Amino acid sequence: MSTTMAMVGLFWIAEGDVYVGAKPSGHAPGVRLTPEAVVGLGDGQSRLHLWEEIRDLTVSGVPLRTLMRQVGAVKDLALGTVLELAMAGGSGLGGEAPPLMTVGVETADGVHELMTYVAAARGYSETEADLSRSLLARLTEGEATLETTLATMARWGRAWEGGTPRRAEREELLREWLGG
């Protein structure tokens, strides 16, 4: 049985599960959004933040897709390929972990930082990052908004049958989930 998953903005949606950033594996850090709570996953950050206690959600360290980032990625790929070919047995450069983003969960007792891996290899478009941040803020507006929005995202994830949609589709989905 294969798992259907897709990246939409800063969100990774696998079946009916919604994550900020990449879906974690093993002990890797990650952040899952459930109808009950924001859940920190992975070593050192296994923590549950109930929605009724959350005042605000923010994300920092989001790599934005720029022309220079794309040129750099192509250069790094070419350099890595040359090094791999030149060194018998390889250089091990391909095993680097993706960059991390920080999800700030603000409650009455302060801001709690949860780490998650970036899911977009070349970064996120500025529009997708902005829409995603607005959607995260919207989730803290109240129980009805939260339940409706997360349920809509999860329902889309269960129904979606092909990898990550194209950029225009992703932006449209984020706008739809924002209610506009």
PDB file of C-alpha atoms in Angstrom:
ATOM      1  CA  MET A   1       0.000   0.000   0.000  1.00  0.00           C
ATOM      2  CA  SER A   2       1.524   3.339  -1.034  1.00  0.00           C
ATOM      3  CA  THR A   3       1.120   6.514   0.966  1.00  0.00           C
ATOM      4  CA  THR A   4      -0.220   9.572  -0.813  1.00  0.00           C
ATOM      5  CA  MET A   5       1.610  12.717   0.220  1.00  0.00           C
ATOM      6  CA  ALA A   6       2.033  16.238  -1.046  1.00  0.00           C
ATOM      7  CA  MET A   7       3.680  19.497  -0.126  1.00  0.00           C
ATOM      8  CA  VAL A   8       1.441  22.574  -0.125  1.00  0.00           C
ATOM      9  CA  GLY A   9       3.248  25.687   1.065  1.00  0.00           C
ATOM     10  CA  LEU A  10       5.014  24.963   4.348  1.00  0.00           C
ATOM     11  CA  PHE A  11       2.718  21.967   4.941  1.00  0.00           C
ATOM     12  CA  TRP A  12       3.381  18.300   4.243  1.00  0.00           C
ATOM     13  CA  ILE A  13       0.128  16.383   3.962  1.00  0.00           C
ATOM     14  CA  ALA A  14       0.312  12.600   4.085  1.00  0.00           C
ATOM     15  CA  GLU A  15      -3.059  10.890   3.838  1.00  0.00           C
ATOM     16  CA  GLY A  16      -5.036  12.799   6.497  1.00  0.00           C
ATOM     17  CA  ASP A  17      -2.034  13.936   8.569  1.00  0.00           C
ATOM     18  CA  VAL A  18      -0.855  17.552   8.391  1.00  0.00           C
ATOM     19  CA  TYR A  19       2.733  18.539   9.236  1.00  0.00           C
ATOM     20  CA  VAL A  20       4.600  21.834   9.182  1.00  0.00           C
ATOM     21  CA  GLY A  21       7.732  21.142   7.131  1.00  0.00           C
ATOM     22  CA  ALA A  22       8.685  17.620   6.184  1.00  0.00           C
ATOM     23  CA  LYS A  23       7.026  14.577   7.719  1.00  0.00           C
ATOM     24  CA  PRO A  24       9.609  13.241  10.180  1.00  0.00           C
ATOM     25  CA  SER A  25      11.003   9.747  10.116  1.00  0.00           C
ATOM     26  CA  GLY A  26      12.460   7.877  13.072  1.00  0.00           C
ATOM     27  CA  HIS A  27      13.912  10.266  15.653  1.00  0.00           C
ATOM     28  CA  ALA A  28      14.034  13.259  13.286  1.00  0.00           C
ATOM     29  CA  PRO A  29      12.391  16.502  14.438  1.00  0.00           C
ATOM     30  CA  GLY A  30       8.976  17.422  13.117  1.00  0.00           C
ATOM     31  CA  VAL A  31       5.733  19.232  13.887  1.00  0.00           C
ATOM     32  CA  ARG A  32       2.316  17.646  13.393  1.00  0.00           C
ATOM     33  CA  LEU A  33      -0.978  19.538  13.529  1.00  0.00           C
ATOM     34  CA  THR A  34      -3.866  17.493  14.949  1.00  0.00           C
ATOM     35  CA  PRO A  35      -7.408  18.620  15.805  1.00  0.00           C
ATOM     36  CA  GLU A  36      -6.389  18.547  19.498  1.00  0.00           C
ATOM     37  CA  ALA A  37      -2.868  19.956  19.520  1.00  0.00           C
ATOM     38  CA  VAL A  38       0.387  20.976  17.912  1.00  0.00           C
ATOM     39  CA  VAL A  39       2.675  18.007  18.470  1.00  0.00           C
ATOM     40  CA  GLY A  40       6.468  18.231  18.572  1.00  0.00           C
ATOM     41  CA  LEU A  41       8.002  14.994  17.297  1.00  0.00           C
ATOM     42  CA  GLY A  42      11.508  13.596  17.498  1.00  0.00           C
ATOM     43  CA  ASP A  43      14.338  13.482  19.990  1.00  0.00           C
ATOM     44  CA  GLY A  44      14.274  16.224  22.594  1.00  0.00           C
ATOM     45  CA  GLN A  45      11.042  17.902  21.543  1.00  0.00           C
ATOM     46  CA  SER A  46       8.286  15.367  22.123  1.00  0.00           C
ATOM     47  CA  ARG A  47       5.700  17.765  23.431  1.00  0.00           C
ATOM     48  CA  LEU A  48       1.993  18.404  23.095  1.00  0.00           C
ATOM     49  CA  HIS A  49       0.608  21.976  22.930  1.00  0.00           C
ATOM     50  CA  LEU A  50      -3.202  21.956  23.201  1.00  0.00           C
ATOM     51  CA  TRP A  51      -4.922  24.384  20.833  1.00  0.00           C
ATOM     52  CA  GLU A  52      -6.872  26.076  23.627  1.00  0.00           C
ATOM     53  CA  GLU A  53      -3.522  27.093  25.184  1.00  0.00           C
ATOM     54  CA  ILE A  54      -1.966  28.402  21.949  1.00  0.00           C
ATOM     55  CA  ARG A  55      -2.040  32.158  21.342  1.00  0.00           C
ATOM     56  CA  ASP A  56       0.053  32.282  18.169  1.00  0.00           C
ATOM     57  CA  LEU A  57       1.978  30.081  15.720  1.00  0.00           C
ATOM     58  CA  THR A  58       4.949  31.388  13.749  1.00  0.00           C
ATOM     59  CA  VAL A  59       7.613  29.902  11.512  1.00  0.00           C
ATOM     60  CA  SER A  60      11.135  31.250  11.132  1.00  0.00           C
ATOM     61  CA  GLY A  61      14.114  30.105   9.113  1.00  0.00           C
ATOM     62  CA  VAL A  62      11.992  29.490   6.020  1.00  0.00           C
ATOM     63  CA  PRO A  63      14.315  29.329   2.995  1.00  0.00           C
ATOM     64  CA  LEU A  64      12.801  31.333   0.157  1.00  0.00           C
ATOM     65  CA  ARG A  65      13.252  30.289  -3.448  1.00  0.00           C
ATOM     66  CA  THR A  66      15.324  32.868  -5.261  1.00  0.00           C
ATOM     67  CA  LEU A  67      17.253  32.874  -8.504  1.00  0.00           C
ATOM     68  CA  MET A  68      20.540  32.822  -6.558  1.00  0.00           C
ATOM     69  CA  ARG A  69      19.353  29.826  -4.478  1.00  0.00           C
ATOM     70  CA  GLN A  70      18.455  27.950  -7.682  1.00  0.00           C
ATOM     71  CA  VAL A  71      21.817  28.791  -9.296  1.00  0.00           C
ATOM     72  CA  GLY A  72      23.572  27.700  -6.078  1.00  0.00           C
ATOM     73  CA  ALA A  73      21.663  24.403  -6.013  1.00  0.00           C
ATOM     74  CA  VAL A  74      22.676  23.636  -9.607  1.00  0.00           C
ATOM     75  CA  LYS A  75      26.313  24.576  -8.849  1.00  0.00           C
ATOM     76  CA  ASP A  76      26.335  22.404  -5.694  1.00  0.00           C
ATOM     77  CA  LEU A  77      24.816  19.483  -7.602  1.00  0.00           C
ATOM     78  CA  ALA A  78      27.423  19.780 -10.367  1.00  0.00           C
ATOM     79  CA  LEU A  79      30.298  20.095  -7.880  1.00  0.00           C
ATOM     80  CA  GLY A  80      28.996  17.141  -5.847  1.00  0.00           C
ATOM     81  CA  THR A  81      28.714  15.005  -8.980  1.00  0.00           C
ATOM     82  CA  VAL A  82      32.285  15.853 -10.022  1.00  0.00           C
ATOM     83  CA  LEU A  83      33.578  15.036  -6.539  1.00  0.00           C
ATOM     84  CA  GLU A  84      31.640  11.756  -6.443  1.00  0.00           C
ATOM     85  CA  LEU A  85      33.116  10.732  -9.803  1.00  0.00           C
ATOM     86  CA  ALA A  86      36.624  11.796  -8.847  1.00  0.00           C
ATOM     87  CA  MET A  87      36.735   9.958  -5.525  1.00  0.00           C
ATOM     88  CA  ALA A  88      36.592   6.179  -5.449  1.00  0.00           C
ATOM     89  CA  GLY A  89      33.835   5.167  -3.059  1.00  0.00           C
ATOM     90  CA  GLY A  90      32.245   8.621  -3.056  1.00  0.00           C
ATOM     91  CA  SER A  91      32.572  11.602  -0.780  1.00  0.00           C
ATOM     92  CA  GLY A  92      29.406  11.158   1.256  1.00  0.00           C
ATOM     93  CA  LEU A  93      28.152  14.656   0.351  1.00  0.00           C
ATOM     94  CA  GLY A  94      24.756  13.283  -0.606  1.00  0.00           C
ATOM     95  CA  GLY A  95      23.911  12.408   3.006  1.00  0.00           C
ATOM     96  CA  GLU A  96      23.483  15.976   4.263  1.00  0.00           C
ATOM     97  CA  ALA A  97      20.334  16.666   6.232  1.00  0.00           C
ATOM     98  CA  PRO A  98      17.956  19.334   4.914  1.00  0.00           C
ATOM     99  CA  PRO A  99      17.874  22.713   6.680  1.00  0.00           C
ATOM    100  CA  LEU A 100      15.709  23.213   9.753  1.00  0.00           C
ATOM    101  CA  MET A 101      12.864  25.672  10.336  1.00  0.00           C
ATOM    102  CA  THR A 102      11.621  26.778  13.741  1.00  0.00           C
ATOM    103  CA  VAL A 103       7.933  26.670  14.634  1.00  0.00           C
ATOM    104  CA  GLY A 104       7.185  29.075  17.478  1.00  0.00           C
ATOM    105  CA  VAL A 105       4.222  28.028  19.637  1.00  0.00           C
ATOM    106  CA  GLU A 106       3.178  30.915  21.874  1.00  0.00           C
ATOM    107  CA  THR A 107       1.270  30.046  25.062  1.00  0.00           C
ATOM    108  CA  ALA A 108       0.659  31.879  28.347  1.00  0.00           C
ATOM    109  CA  ASP A 109       4.024  30.667  29.655  1.00  0.00           C
ATOM    110  CA  GLY A 110       6.071  31.888  26.667  1.00  0.00           C
ATOM    111  CA  VAL A 111       7.153  30.830  23.200  1.00  0.00           C
ATOM    112  CA  HIS A 112       8.133  27.186  22.753  1.00  0.00           C
ATOM    113  CA  GLU A 113      10.354  26.422  19.766  1.00  0.00           C
ATOM    114  CA  LEU A 114       9.894  23.223  17.796  1.00  0.00           C
ATOM    115  CA  MET A 115      12.244  22.255  14.994  1.00  0.00           C
ATOM    116  CA  THR A 116      11.231  20.697  11.687  1.00  0.00           C
ATOM    117  CA  TYR A 117      13.048  19.904   8.471  1.00  0.00           C
ATOM    118  CA  VAL A 118      12.388  21.958   5.357  1.00  0.00           C
ATOM    119  CA  ALA A 119      10.455  19.910   2.794  1.00  0.00           C
ATOM    120  CA  ALA A 120      11.211  22.035  -0.302  1.00  0.00           C
ATOM    121  CA  ALA A 121      14.693  21.206  -1.616  1.00  0.00           C
ATOM    122  CA  ARG A 122      15.084  24.572  -3.364  1.00  0.00           C
ATOM    123  CA  GLY A 123      13.159  26.633  -0.840  1.00  0.00           C
ATOM    124  CA  TYR A 124       9.615  27.967  -0.839  1.00  0.00           C
ATOM    125  CA  SER A 125       8.130  30.727  -2.965  1.00  0.00           C
ATOM    126  CA  GLU A 126       7.571  33.933  -1.031  1.00  0.00           C
ATOM    127  CA  THR A 127       3.833  33.754  -1.789  1.00  0.00           C
ATOM    128  CA  GLU A 128       3.529  30.208  -0.457  1.00  0.00           C
ATOM    129  CA  ALA A 129       5.510  31.087   2.671  1.00  0.00           C
ATOM    130  CA  ASP A 130       3.329  34.157   3.354  1.00  0.00           C
ATOM    131  CA  LEU A 131       0.063  32.285   2.731  1.00  0.00           C
ATOM    132  CA  SER A 132       1.248  29.417   4.962  1.00  0.00           C
ATOM    133  CA  ARG A 133       2.126  31.803   7.787  1.00  0.00           C
ATOM    134  CA  SER A 134      -1.323  33.401   7.492  1.00  0.00           C
ATOM    135  CA  LEU A 135      -2.921  29.956   7.604  1.00  0.00           C
ATOM    136  CA  LEU A 136      -0.977  29.041  10.756  1.00  0.00           C
ATOM    137  CA  ALA A 137      -2.122  32.285  12.402  1.00  0.00           C
ATOM    138  CA  ARG A 138      -5.710  31.519  11.343  1.00  0.00           C
ATOM    139  CA  LEU A 139      -5.578  28.158  13.112  1.00  0.00           C
ATOM    140  CA  THR A 140      -5.268  30.021  16.435  1.00  0.00           C
ATOM    141  CA  GLU A 141      -8.474  32.057  15.891  1.00  0.00           C
ATOM    142  CA  GLY A 142     -10.751  29.574  17.622  1.00  0.00           C
ATOM    143  CA  GLU A 143     -11.986  26.028  17.714  1.00  0.00           C
ATOM    144  CA  ALA A 144     -14.482  26.302  14.830  1.00  0.00           C
ATOM    145  CA  THR A 145     -11.907  27.817  12.464  1.00  0.00           C
ATOM    146  CA  LEU A 146      -9.275  25.309  13.533  1.00  0.00           C
ATOM    147  CA  GLU A 147     -11.494  22.252  13.114  1.00  0.00           C
ATOM    148  CA  THR A 148     -12.875  23.384   9.759  1.00  0.00           C
ATOM    149  CA  THR A 149      -9.474  24.313   8.331  1.00  0.00           C
ATOM    150  CA  LEU A 150      -7.600  21.206   9.508  1.00  0.00           C
ATOM    151  CA  ALA A 151     -10.484  18.948   8.456  1.00  0.00           C
ATOM    152  CA  THR A 152     -10.451  20.529   4.978  1.00  0.00           C
ATOM    153  CA  MET A 153      -6.674  20.067   4.668  1.00  0.00           C
ATOM    154  CA  ALA A 154      -6.875  16.446   5.880  1.00  0.00           C
ATOM    155  CA  ARG A 155      -9.818  15.665   3.568  1.00  0.00           C
ATOM    156  CA  TRP A 156      -7.852  17.078   0.618  1.00  0.00           C
ATOM    157  CA  GLY A 157      -4.842  14.943   1.633  1.00  0.00           C
ATOM    158  CA  ARG A 158      -6.905  11.755   1.720  1.00  0.00           C
ATOM    159  CA  ALA A 159      -8.482  12.503  -1.682  1.00  0.00           C
ATOM    160  CA  TRP A 160      -5.335  13.721  -3.480  1.00  0.00           C
ATOM    161  CA  GLU A 161      -3.756  11.049  -5.648  1.00  0.00           C
ATOM    162  CA  GLY A 162      -0.670  12.543  -7.239  1.00  0.00           C
ATOM    163  CA  GLY A 163       2.551  14.007  -5.720  1.00  0.00           C
ATOM    164  CA  THR A 164       2.941  17.682  -4.998  1.00  0.00           C
ATOM    165  CA  PRO A 165       0.688  19.951  -7.084  1.00  0.00           C
ATOM    166  CA  ARG A 166       2.164  22.699  -9.270  1.00  0.00           C
ATOM    167  CA  ARG A 167       2.927  26.071  -7.682  1.00  0.00           C
ATOM    168  CA  ALA A 168      -0.250  27.829  -8.925  1.00  0.00           C
ATOM    169  CA  GLU A 169      -2.406  24.978  -7.564  1.00  0.00           C
ATOM    170  CA  ARG A 170      -0.598  25.068  -4.219  1.00  0.00           C
ATOM    171  CA  GLU A 171      -1.137  28.815  -3.882  1.00  0.00           C
ATOM    172  CA  GLU A 172      -4.819  28.427  -4.808  1.00  0.00           C
ATOM    173  CA  LEU A 173      -5.268  25.664  -2.210  1.00  0.00           C
ATOM    174  CA  LEU A 174      -3.676  27.841   0.487  1.00  0.00           C
ATOM    175  CA  ARG A 175      -5.998  30.739  -0.434  1.00  0.00           C
ATOM    176  CA  GLU A 176      -8.982  28.367  -0.358  1.00  0.00           C
ATOM    177  CA  TRP A 177      -7.974  27.034   3.074  1.00  0.00           C
ATOM    178  CA  LEU A 178      -7.637  30.626   4.294  1.00  0.00           C
ATOM    179  CA  GLY A 179     -11.278  31.130   3.289  1.00  0.00           C
ATOM    180  CA  GLY A 180     -10.636  33.556   0.445  1.00  0.00           C
TER     181      GLY A 180
END
